[in-house]
Amino acid sequence: MSRNSNDGAPVPEGGWLDGEQQRAWLAYIRVQLRLTYEMNRQLQSDSDLSLPDYDVLTALSVADRGLMSIKVLAAQIGWERSRVSHHVRRMAKRDLVSCGLSTGDRRVTEVGLTQHGRQVLEAAAVGHVELVRRLFFDGLPPELEGPLGQALESVYTNIIAQGTLPPPVDWRPHGVSDRR
Amino acid sequence: MSRNSNDGAPVPEGGWLDGEQQRAWLAYIRVQLRLTYEMNRQLQSDSDLSLPDYDVLTALSVADRGLMSIKVLAAQIGWERSRVSHHVRRMAKRDLVSCGLSTGDRRVTEVGLTQHGRQVLEAAAVGHVELVRRLFFDGLPPELEGPLGQALESVYTNIIAQGTLPPPVDWRPHGVSDRR
DNA sequence: TGGAATTGCGTGACATTTCACCTAAGCTTT
DNA sequence: AAAGCTTAGGTGAAATGTCACGCAATTCCA
């Protein structure tokens, strides 16, 4: 898979990124690791949800009629299908989601939020958003909010185009305003 | 803890983020999920390393004399200490790292790269960086590189200040150029 | 100096995630 | 309609990660 593909490129020793890029990437990695840790911790202690639980609930909450097949759900949150399968079964035992065979295609399992699941998500979202605002946005100069959003959207668009994972169902190049 | 702190704000029902913020956050989450998936996949298939393996190796490679205590390593990459403990033991079996008691304080375990570990990391880095460049930077307009780096550094600084995880050892407010 | 508190880790039980297969439903051909 | 392909998912075992707890080295302080 194209190792050593940047042999003659104008890149610092060993093929690393240039200064600006290195800076951005290092910051990204650091933010990613810490933020994941903190979000996990907060959700767990405030709402008895893991971050993966929250990801599933959130994805389901924006689905049409709150129903989604395992495959679509997996594509949505970037998981292996079998992981979704296991995880959803465990969440069903906790009455957060419910599974059922689709009427149309009897291979597909439709997953949906239960009443309880929706309540738990909505309760959890309050504290989660509060944490996100505090950790992610409170230190961010307002004039960088726009550029950050733009930059990340460019990156996302590129990942969708280049990556191996199929695009999520509701993906659209530049529309905003979903997630409720 | 100021839940519901944006009551009168121009924000959708339920206390979510404002438009700009929502956009940035949504993009961040999407990038994070996909990128993690793709990096894992690439490392696994090209270098027989998981992303966690790579995180450990990378952290160790920038340590003083390639040695780091479990605690510092955990703080560095945002893991639970016991996770590091388990993981490092498994990596030692594969001859990627080596552990030994510190001479100074005999409670601490010093972890270091082995020769083999360093070689594996350097071989893996080539393809990994190639992937990062392709997925993260190829779609990013050059004029947004700077703002992105700046924005993420602000966020990181804030997380360090606000978060529960202790700051990494080599943390400095705005210096760049480490990682090799 | 002699506890008591703290710190740094390891461990073992348990939960989650991955990986390699397996089944079954739908689709396509013949 | 049967054979053969493709697609959606489930499954069990192994790898990985979490949590609660325990032990030993160090530090604090009277």
Coordinates of C-alpha atoms (C1' of nucleotides) in Angstrom, one line a residue:
Chain A
M1 CA 0.0 0.0 0.0
S2 CA 2.3 2.8 -1.2
R3 CA 4.9 2.9 1.5
N4 CA 7.7 5.1 0.5
S5 CA 5.6 6.9 -1.9
N6 CA 7.0 10.4 -1.1
D7 CA 10.6 9.7 -2.0
G8 CA 11.5 12.8 -4.0
A9 CA 9.1 15.2 -2.4
P10 CA 10.1 18.6 -0.8
V11 CA 9.5 17.3 2.7
P12 CA 11.7 17.5 5.8
E13 CA 14.0 14.6 6.8
G14 CA 12.3 11.2 6.8
G15 CA 9.1 12.3 5.1
W16 CA 7.3 14.1 7.9
L17 CA 4.9 17.0 7.5
D18 CA 6.0 20.6 7.0
G19 CA 6.1 23.0 9.9
E20 CA 2.5 24.3 9.7
Q21 CA 1.1 20.9 9.1
Q22 CA 3.1 19.3 11.9
R23 CA 1.8 21.9 14.2
A24 CA -1.8 21.4 13.2
W25 CA -1.5 17.6 13.3
L26 CA 0.2 17.5 16.7
A27 CA -2.5 19.8 18.1
Y28 CA -5.2 17.6 16.6
I29 CA -3.8 14.4 18.0
R30 CA -3.5 16.0 21.5
V31 CA -7.0 17.4 21.4
Q32 CA -8.4 14.1 20.2
L33 CA -6.8 12.0 22.9
R34 CA -7.6 14.3 25.8
L35 CA -11.1 15.1 24.7
T36 CA -12.0 11.5 24.3
Y37 CA -10.8 10.8 27.7
E38 CA -12.7 13.6 29.3
M39 CA -15.9 13.0 27.4
N40 CA -15.9 9.3 28.4
R41 CA -15.3 10.2 32.0
Q42 CA -18.0 12.8 32.2
L43 CA -20.7 10.7 30.4
Q44 CA -19.8 7.7 32.6
S45 CA -20.1 9.5 35.9
D46 CA -23.0 11.8 35.1
S47 CA -25.2 9.5 33.0
D48 CA -24.0 5.9 33.2
L49 CA -23.3 6.0 29.5
S50 CA -20.0 5.3 27.7
L51 CA -18.9 7.5 24.8
P52 CA -19.7 4.7 22.4
D53 CA -23.2 4.4 23.9
Y54 CA -23.6 8.1 23.4
D55 CA -22.4 7.9 19.8
V56 CA -25.0 5.2 19.1
L57 CA -27.8 7.1 20.7
T58 CA -27.0 10.3 18.9
A59 CA -26.8 8.6 15.6
L60 CA -30.2 7.0 16.1
S61 CA -31.8 10.2 17.3
V62 CA -31.3 11.9 14.0
A63 CA -32.5 8.9 11.9
D64 CA -35.7 8.9 10.0
R65 CA -38.4 7.8 12.4
G66 CA -35.5 6.9 14.7
L67 CA -34.9 3.7 12.8
M68 CA -31.6 2.6 11.2
S69 CA -30.2 -0.6 9.9
I70 CA -27.0 -2.0 11.5
K71 CA -25.1 -1.3 8.3
V72 CA -26.1 2.3 8.1
L73 CA -25.5 2.9 11.7
A74 CA -22.0 1.4 11.4
A75 CA -21.2 3.7 8.5
Q76 CA -22.6 6.6 10.4
I77 CA -20.3 6.3 13.3
G78 CA -17.3 4.6 11.7
W79 CA -17.6 1.2 13.4
E80 CA -17.2 -2.4 12.3
R81 CA -20.6 -3.9 11.7
S82 CA -20.0 -6.7 14.2
R83 CA -19.1 -4.2 16.8
V84 CA -22.4 -2.5 16.2
S85 CA -24.2 -5.8 16.4
H86 CA -22.7 -6.7 19.8
H87 CA -23.0 -3.3 21.2
V88 CA -26.6 -2.8 20.2
R89 CA -27.6 -6.1 21.7
R90 CA -26.1 -5.0 25.0
M91 CA -27.8 -1.7 24.8
A92 CA -31.1 -3.5 24.1
K93 CA -30.7 -5.4 27.4
R94 CA -30.5 -2.0 29.1
D95 CA -33.6 -0.9 27.3
L96 CA -31.8 2.0 25.5
V97 CA -32.6 0.7 22.0
S98 CA -34.7 -1.9 20.4
C99 CA -34.0 -4.1 17.4
G100 CA -36.4 -5.7 15.0
L101 CA -36.4 -7.3 11.5
S102 CA -37.2 -4.9 8.7
T103 CA -40.5 -5.6 7.0
G104 CA -39.1 -4.9 3.6
D105 CA -35.9 -6.9 3.5
R106 CA -35.8 -9.6 6.1
R107 CA -32.0 -9.6 6.3
V108 CA -31.8 -6.2 7.8
T109 CA -32.2 -5.4 11.5
E110 CA -33.8 -2.1 12.2
V111 CA -32.5 -0.4 15.4
G112 CA -34.4 2.3 17.1
L113 CA -34.4 4.4 20.3
T114 CA -36.7 3.3 23.0
Q115 CA -38.7 5.9 25.0
H116 CA -36.2 5.3 27.8
G117 CA -33.2 5.6 25.4
R118 CA -34.4 8.9 24.2
Q119 CA -34.9 10.2 27.7
V120 CA -31.5 9.1 28.7
L121 CA -29.9 10.7 25.7
E122 CA -31.7 14.0 26.3
A123 CA -30.7 14.0 29.9
A124 CA -27.1 13.1 29.1
A125 CA -26.8 15.7 26.3
V126 CA -27.2 18.6 28.7
G127 CA -24.1 17.8 30.6
H128 CA -22.2 16.5 27.6
V129 CA -22.8 19.8 25.7
E130 CA -21.8 21.7 28.7
L131 CA -18.5 19.9 28.8
V132 CA -17.9 20.3 25.1
R133 CA -18.6 24.0 25.4
R134 CA -16.3 24.3 28.4
L135 CA -13.4 22.2 27.0
F136 CA -13.6 22.9 23.3
F137 CA -15.1 26.3 22.8
D138 CA -14.3 28.3 25.9
G139 CA -10.7 28.7 25.0
L140 CA -11.3 29.2 21.3
P141 CA -11.1 32.8 20.1
P142 CA -14.5 33.6 18.4
E143 CA -12.8 34.7 15.2
L144 CA -11.3 31.2 14.8
E145 CA -14.6 29.4 15.2
G146 CA -15.5 30.0 11.6
P147 CA -12.1 29.0 10.1
L148 CA -12.0 25.9 12.4
G149 CA -15.4 24.8 11.2
Q150 CA -14.5 25.4 7.6
A151 CA -11.2 23.6 7.9
L152 CA -12.6 20.6 9.5
E153 CA -15.4 20.4 7.0
S154 CA -12.8 20.4 4.2
V155 CA -10.9 17.7 5.9
Y156 CA -14.1 15.7 6.3
T157 CA -15.1 16.1 2.7
N158 CA -11.7 14.8 1.7
I159 CA -11.8 11.8 4.0
I160 CA -15.2 10.9 2.6
A161 CA -13.7 11.1 -0.9
Q162 CA -10.5 9.3 -0.2
G163 CA -11.3 6.9 2.6
T164 CA -12.3 3.3 2.5
L165 CA -15.4 3.7 4.7
P166 CA -18.7 4.3 2.8
P167 CA -20.2 7.7 3.2
P168 CA -22.9 8.1 5.8
V169 CA -26.4 8.2 4.5
D170 CA -27.3 11.8 5.3
W171 CA -24.1 13.1 4.0
R172 CA -24.3 16.3 2.0
P173 CA -21.4 18.5 0.8
H174 CA -22.1 21.6 2.7
G175 CA -25.5 21.7 4.4
V176 CA -25.4 22.3 8.1
S177 CA -28.0 22.1 10.9
D178 CA -28.8 18.5 11.7
R179 CA -28.3 16.8 15.0
R180 CA -31.8 17.8 16.2
Chain B
M1 CA -22.1 23.6 36.8
S2 CA -24.3 26.0 34.8
R3 CA -26.4 23.6 32.9
N4 CA -28.9 25.4 30.7
S5 CA -26.6 28.4 30.6
N6 CA -27.8 29.6 27.2
D7 CA -31.4 30.1 27.9
G8 CA -32.2 33.2 25.9
A9 CA -29.5 32.6 23.3
P10 CA -30.3 32.1 19.6
V11 CA -29.9 28.4 20.0
P12 CA -32.2 25.5 19.0
E13 CA -34.4 23.9 21.7
G14 CA -32.7 22.1 24.4
G15 CA -29.5 24.1 25.0
W16 CA -27.3 23.0 22.1
L17 CA -24.4 25.0 20.6
D18 CA -24.9 28.0 18.4
G19 CA -24.7 27.7 14.6
E20 CA -21.0 28.2 14.1
Q21 CA -20.1 26.0 17.0
Q22 CA -22.5 23.3 16.0
R23 CA -20.9 23.3 12.6
A24 CA -17.4 23.0 13.9
W25 CA -18.3 20.4 16.5
L26 CA -20.2 18.2 14.0
A27 CA -17.2 18.4 11.6
Y28 CA -14.8 17.6 14.4
I29 CA -16.7 14.5 15.5
R30 CA -17.1 13.3 12.0
V31 CA -13.4 13.7 11.2
Q32 CA -12.4 12.1 14.5
L33 CA -14.5 8.9 13.9
R34 CA -13.5 8.4 10.3
L35 CA -9.8 9.3 10.8
T36 CA -9.5 6.9 13.7
Y37 CA -11.0 4.1 11.6
E38 CA -8.8 4.7 8.6
M39 CA -5.6 5.1 10.6
N40 CA -6.2 1.9 12.5
R41 CA -6.9 0.1 9.3
Q42 CA -3.8 1.4 7.5
L43 CA -1.4 0.7 10.4
Q44 CA -2.8 -2.8 10.9
S45 CA -2.5 -3.9 7.4
D46 CA 0.8 -2.2 6.5
S47 CA 2.7 -2.6 9.7
D48 CA 1.1 -5.0 12.0
L49 CA 0.5 -2.3 14.5
S50 CA -2.7 -1.1 16.1
L51 CA -3.3 2.6 16.5
P52 CA -2.8 2.2 20.3
D53 CA 0.6 0.5 19.6
Y54 CA 1.6 3.4 17.4
D55 CA 0.5 5.9 20.0
V56 CA 2.8 4.2 22.6
L57 CA 5.7 3.9 20.3
T58 CA 5.4 7.6 19.2
A59 CA 5.2 8.8 22.8
L60 CA 8.3 6.8 23.7
S61 CA 10.2 7.9 20.7
V62 CA 10.2 11.5 21.8
A63 CA 11.0 10.7 25.5
D64 CA 14.4 11.7 27.0
R65 CA 16.7 8.7 26.3
G66 CA 13.6 6.9 25.1
L67 CA 12.6 6.1 28.7
M68 CA 9.3 7.0 30.3
S69 CA 7.5 5.9 33.4
I70 CA 4.1 4.3 33.1
K71 CA 2.5 7.3 34.7
V72 CA 4.0 9.8 32.4
L73 CA 3.3 7.7 29.4
A74 CA -0.3 7.4 30.5
A75 CA -0.6 11.2 30.9
Q76 CA 1.1 11.7 27.6
I77 CA -1.4 9.7 25.6
G78 CA -4.5 10.1 27.7
W79 CA -4.9 6.5 28.9
E80 CA -5.7 4.9 32.2
R81 CA -2.5 3.8 33.9
S82 CA -3.6 0.2 34.1
R83 CA -4.3 0.2 30.4
V84 CA -0.7 1.3 29.8
S85 CA 0.5 -1.4 32.2
H86 CA -1.4 -4.2 30.4
H87 CA -0.6 -2.9 26.9
V88 CA 3.1 -2.3 27.6
R89 CA 3.4 -5.8 28.9
R90 CA 1.9 -7.2 25.7
M91 CA 4.1 -5.0 23.6
A92 CA 7.1 -6.2 25.5
K93 CA 6.2 -9.8 24.5
R94 CA 6.4 -8.7 20.9
D95 CA 9.8 -7.0 21.6
L96 CA 8.6 -3.6 20.7
V97 CA 9.3 -2.1 24.1
S98 CA 11.2 -3.1 27.3
C99 CA 10.4 -2.4 30.9
G100 CA 12.6 -2.2 33.9
L101 CA 12.6 -0.8 37.4
S102 CA 13.9 2.7 37.7
T103 CA 17.2 3.0 39.6
G104 CA 16.0 6.1 41.4
D105 CA 12.6 5.3 42.7
R106 CA 12.0 1.6 42.7
R107 CA 8.2 2.0 42.5
V108 CA 8.4 3.3 39.0
T109 CA 8.7 1.2 35.9
E110 CA 10.7 2.7 33.1
V111 CA 9.5 1.8 29.6
G112 CA 11.6 2.2 26.6
L113 CA 11.7 1.4 22.9
T114 CA 13.8 -1.6 21.9
Q115 CA 15.9 -1.5 18.8
H116 CA 13.3 -3.5 17.0
G117 CA 10.5 -1.2 18.3
R118 CA 12.3 1.9 16.9
Q119 CA 12.7 0.2 13.6
V120 CA 9.1 -0.9 13.4
L121 CA 8.0 2.7 14.3
E122 CA 10.2 4.3 11.7
A123 CA 9.0 1.9 9.1
A124 CA 5.4 2.4 10.1
A125 CA 5.7 6.2 10.2
V126 CA 6.3 6.4 6.5
G127 CA 2.9 5.0 5.5
H128 CA 1.1 6.6 8.4
V129 CA 2.3 10.0 7.5
E130 CA 1.5 9.4 3.9
L131 CA -2.1 8.5 5.0
V132 CA -2.4 11.6 7.2
R133 CA -1.2 13.8 4.5
R134 CA -3.6 12.3 2.0
L135 CA -6.7 12.2 4.3
F136 CA -6.1 15.3 6.5
F137 CA -4.1 17.8 4.5
D138 CA -4.8 17.1 0.8
G139 CA -8.3 18.6 1.0
L140 CA -7.4 21.4 3.3
P141 CA -6.9 24.8 1.6
P142 CA -3.4 26.0 2.5
E143 CA -4.7 29.3 3.8
L144 CA -6.7 27.4 6.5
E145 CA -3.7 25.4 7.7
G146 CA -2.5 28.1 9.9
P147 CA -5.9 29.0 11.5
L148 CA -6.6 25.3 12.0
G149 CA -3.3 24.8 13.9
Q150 CA -3.9 27.9 15.9
A151 CA -7.5 27.0 16.7
L152 CA -6.6 23.4 17.8
E153 CA -3.8 24.7 19.9
S154 CA -6.1 27.1 21.7
V155 CA -8.5 24.2 22.3
Y156 CA -5.7 22.0 23.6
T157 CA -4.4 24.7 25.9
N158 CA -7.9 25.1 27.3
I159 CA -8.4 21.4 27.8
I160 CA -5.1 21.2 29.7
A161 CA -6.3 24.0 31.9
Q162 CA -9.8 22.8 32.5
G163 CA -9.5 19.0 32.2
T164 CA -9.0 16.4 34.9
L165 CA -6.0 14.7 33.2
P166 CA -2.6 16.0 34.3
P167 CA -0.7 17.8 31.7
P168 CA 1.9 15.9 29.7
V169 CA 5.5 16.3 30.8
D170 CA 6.9 18.1 27.8
W171 CA 4.0 20.4 27.5
R172 CA 4.7 24.0 26.6
P173 CA 2.2 26.7 25.7
H174 CA 3.2 27.4 22.1
G175 CA 6.5 25.8 21.1
V176 CA 6.3 23.5 18.1
S177 CA 8.7 21.1 16.4
D178 CA 9.0 18.0 18.4
R179 CA 7.9 14.5 17.2
R180 CA 11.5 13.6 15.9
Chain C
dT1 C1' 12.2 6.7 64.1
dG2 C1' 7.7 4.9 63.6
dG3 C1' 3.4 5.0 61.9
dA4 C1' 0.0 7.0 58.5
dA5 C1' -0.8 8.9 54.1
dT6 C1' 0.6 9.1 49.3
dT7 C1' 2.3 7.4 45.1
dG8 C1' 3.3 4.1 41.3
dC9 C1' 2.0 0.0 39.5
dG10 C1' 0.4 -4.7 38.8
dT11 C1' -3.5 -7.9 38.9
dG12 C1' -7.6 -10.4 38.1
dA13 C1' -12.4 -10.2 37.0
dC14 C1' -15.2 -8.4 34.0
dA15 C1' -16.7 -5.6 29.7
dT16 C1' -15.8 -4.3 25.1
dT17 C1' -13.9 -4.8 20.5
dT18 C1' -11.9 -7.4 16.8
dC19 C1' -11.4 -11.1 13.6
dA20 C1' -12.5 -15.0 11.0
dC21 C1' -16.3 -17.4 9.8
dC22 C1' -21.2 -18.7 9.3
dT23 C1' -26.1 -18.3 8.0
dA24 C1' -29.8 -16.7 5.5
dA25 C1' -32.2 -13.5 2.4
dG26 C1' -32.3 -11.3 -1.9
dC27 C1' -30.6 -11.2 -6.8
dT28 C1' -29.2 -13.0 -11.3
dT29 C1' -28.8 -16.5 -14.6
dT30 C1' -29.9 -20.2 -16.8
Chain D
dA1 C1' -36.6 -23.1 -9.8
dA2 C1' -31.8 -24.3 -8.8
dA3 C1' -27.0 -22.8 -8.8
dG4 C1' -24.1 -19.2 -7.8
dC5 C1' -23.2 -14.5 -6.4
dT6 C1' -23.8 -10.6 -3.3
dT7 C1' -25.4 -8.4 0.9
dA8 C1' -26.9 -8.0 6.0
dG9 C1' -25.9 -9.7 10.1
dG10 C1' -24.8 -12.8 13.9
dT11 C1' -21.4 -15.6 16.6
dG12 C1' -17.6 -17.4 19.4
dA13 C1' -13.0 -16.9 20.7
dA14 C1' -9.1 -14.1 21.2
dA15 C1' -7.3 -9.5 21.9
dT16 C1' -7.9 -5.4 24.2
dG17 C1' -9.5 -2.1 27.8
dT18 C1' -11.8 -0.9 32.4
dC19 C1' -12.5 -1.0 37.2
dA20 C1' -11.7 -2.1 41.9
dC21 C1' -8.4 -3.4 44.7
dG22 C1' -3.8 -4.7 46.6
dC23 C1' 1.1 -4.3 47.5
dA24 C1' 5.3 -2.2 48.1
dA25 C1' 8.3 2.0 48.0
dT26 C1' 8.4 6.7 49.3
dT27 C1' 7.1 10.8 51.9
dC28 C1' 5.3 13.3 55.8
dC29 C1' 5.4 14.5 60.4
dA30 C1' 5.0 14.2 65.1

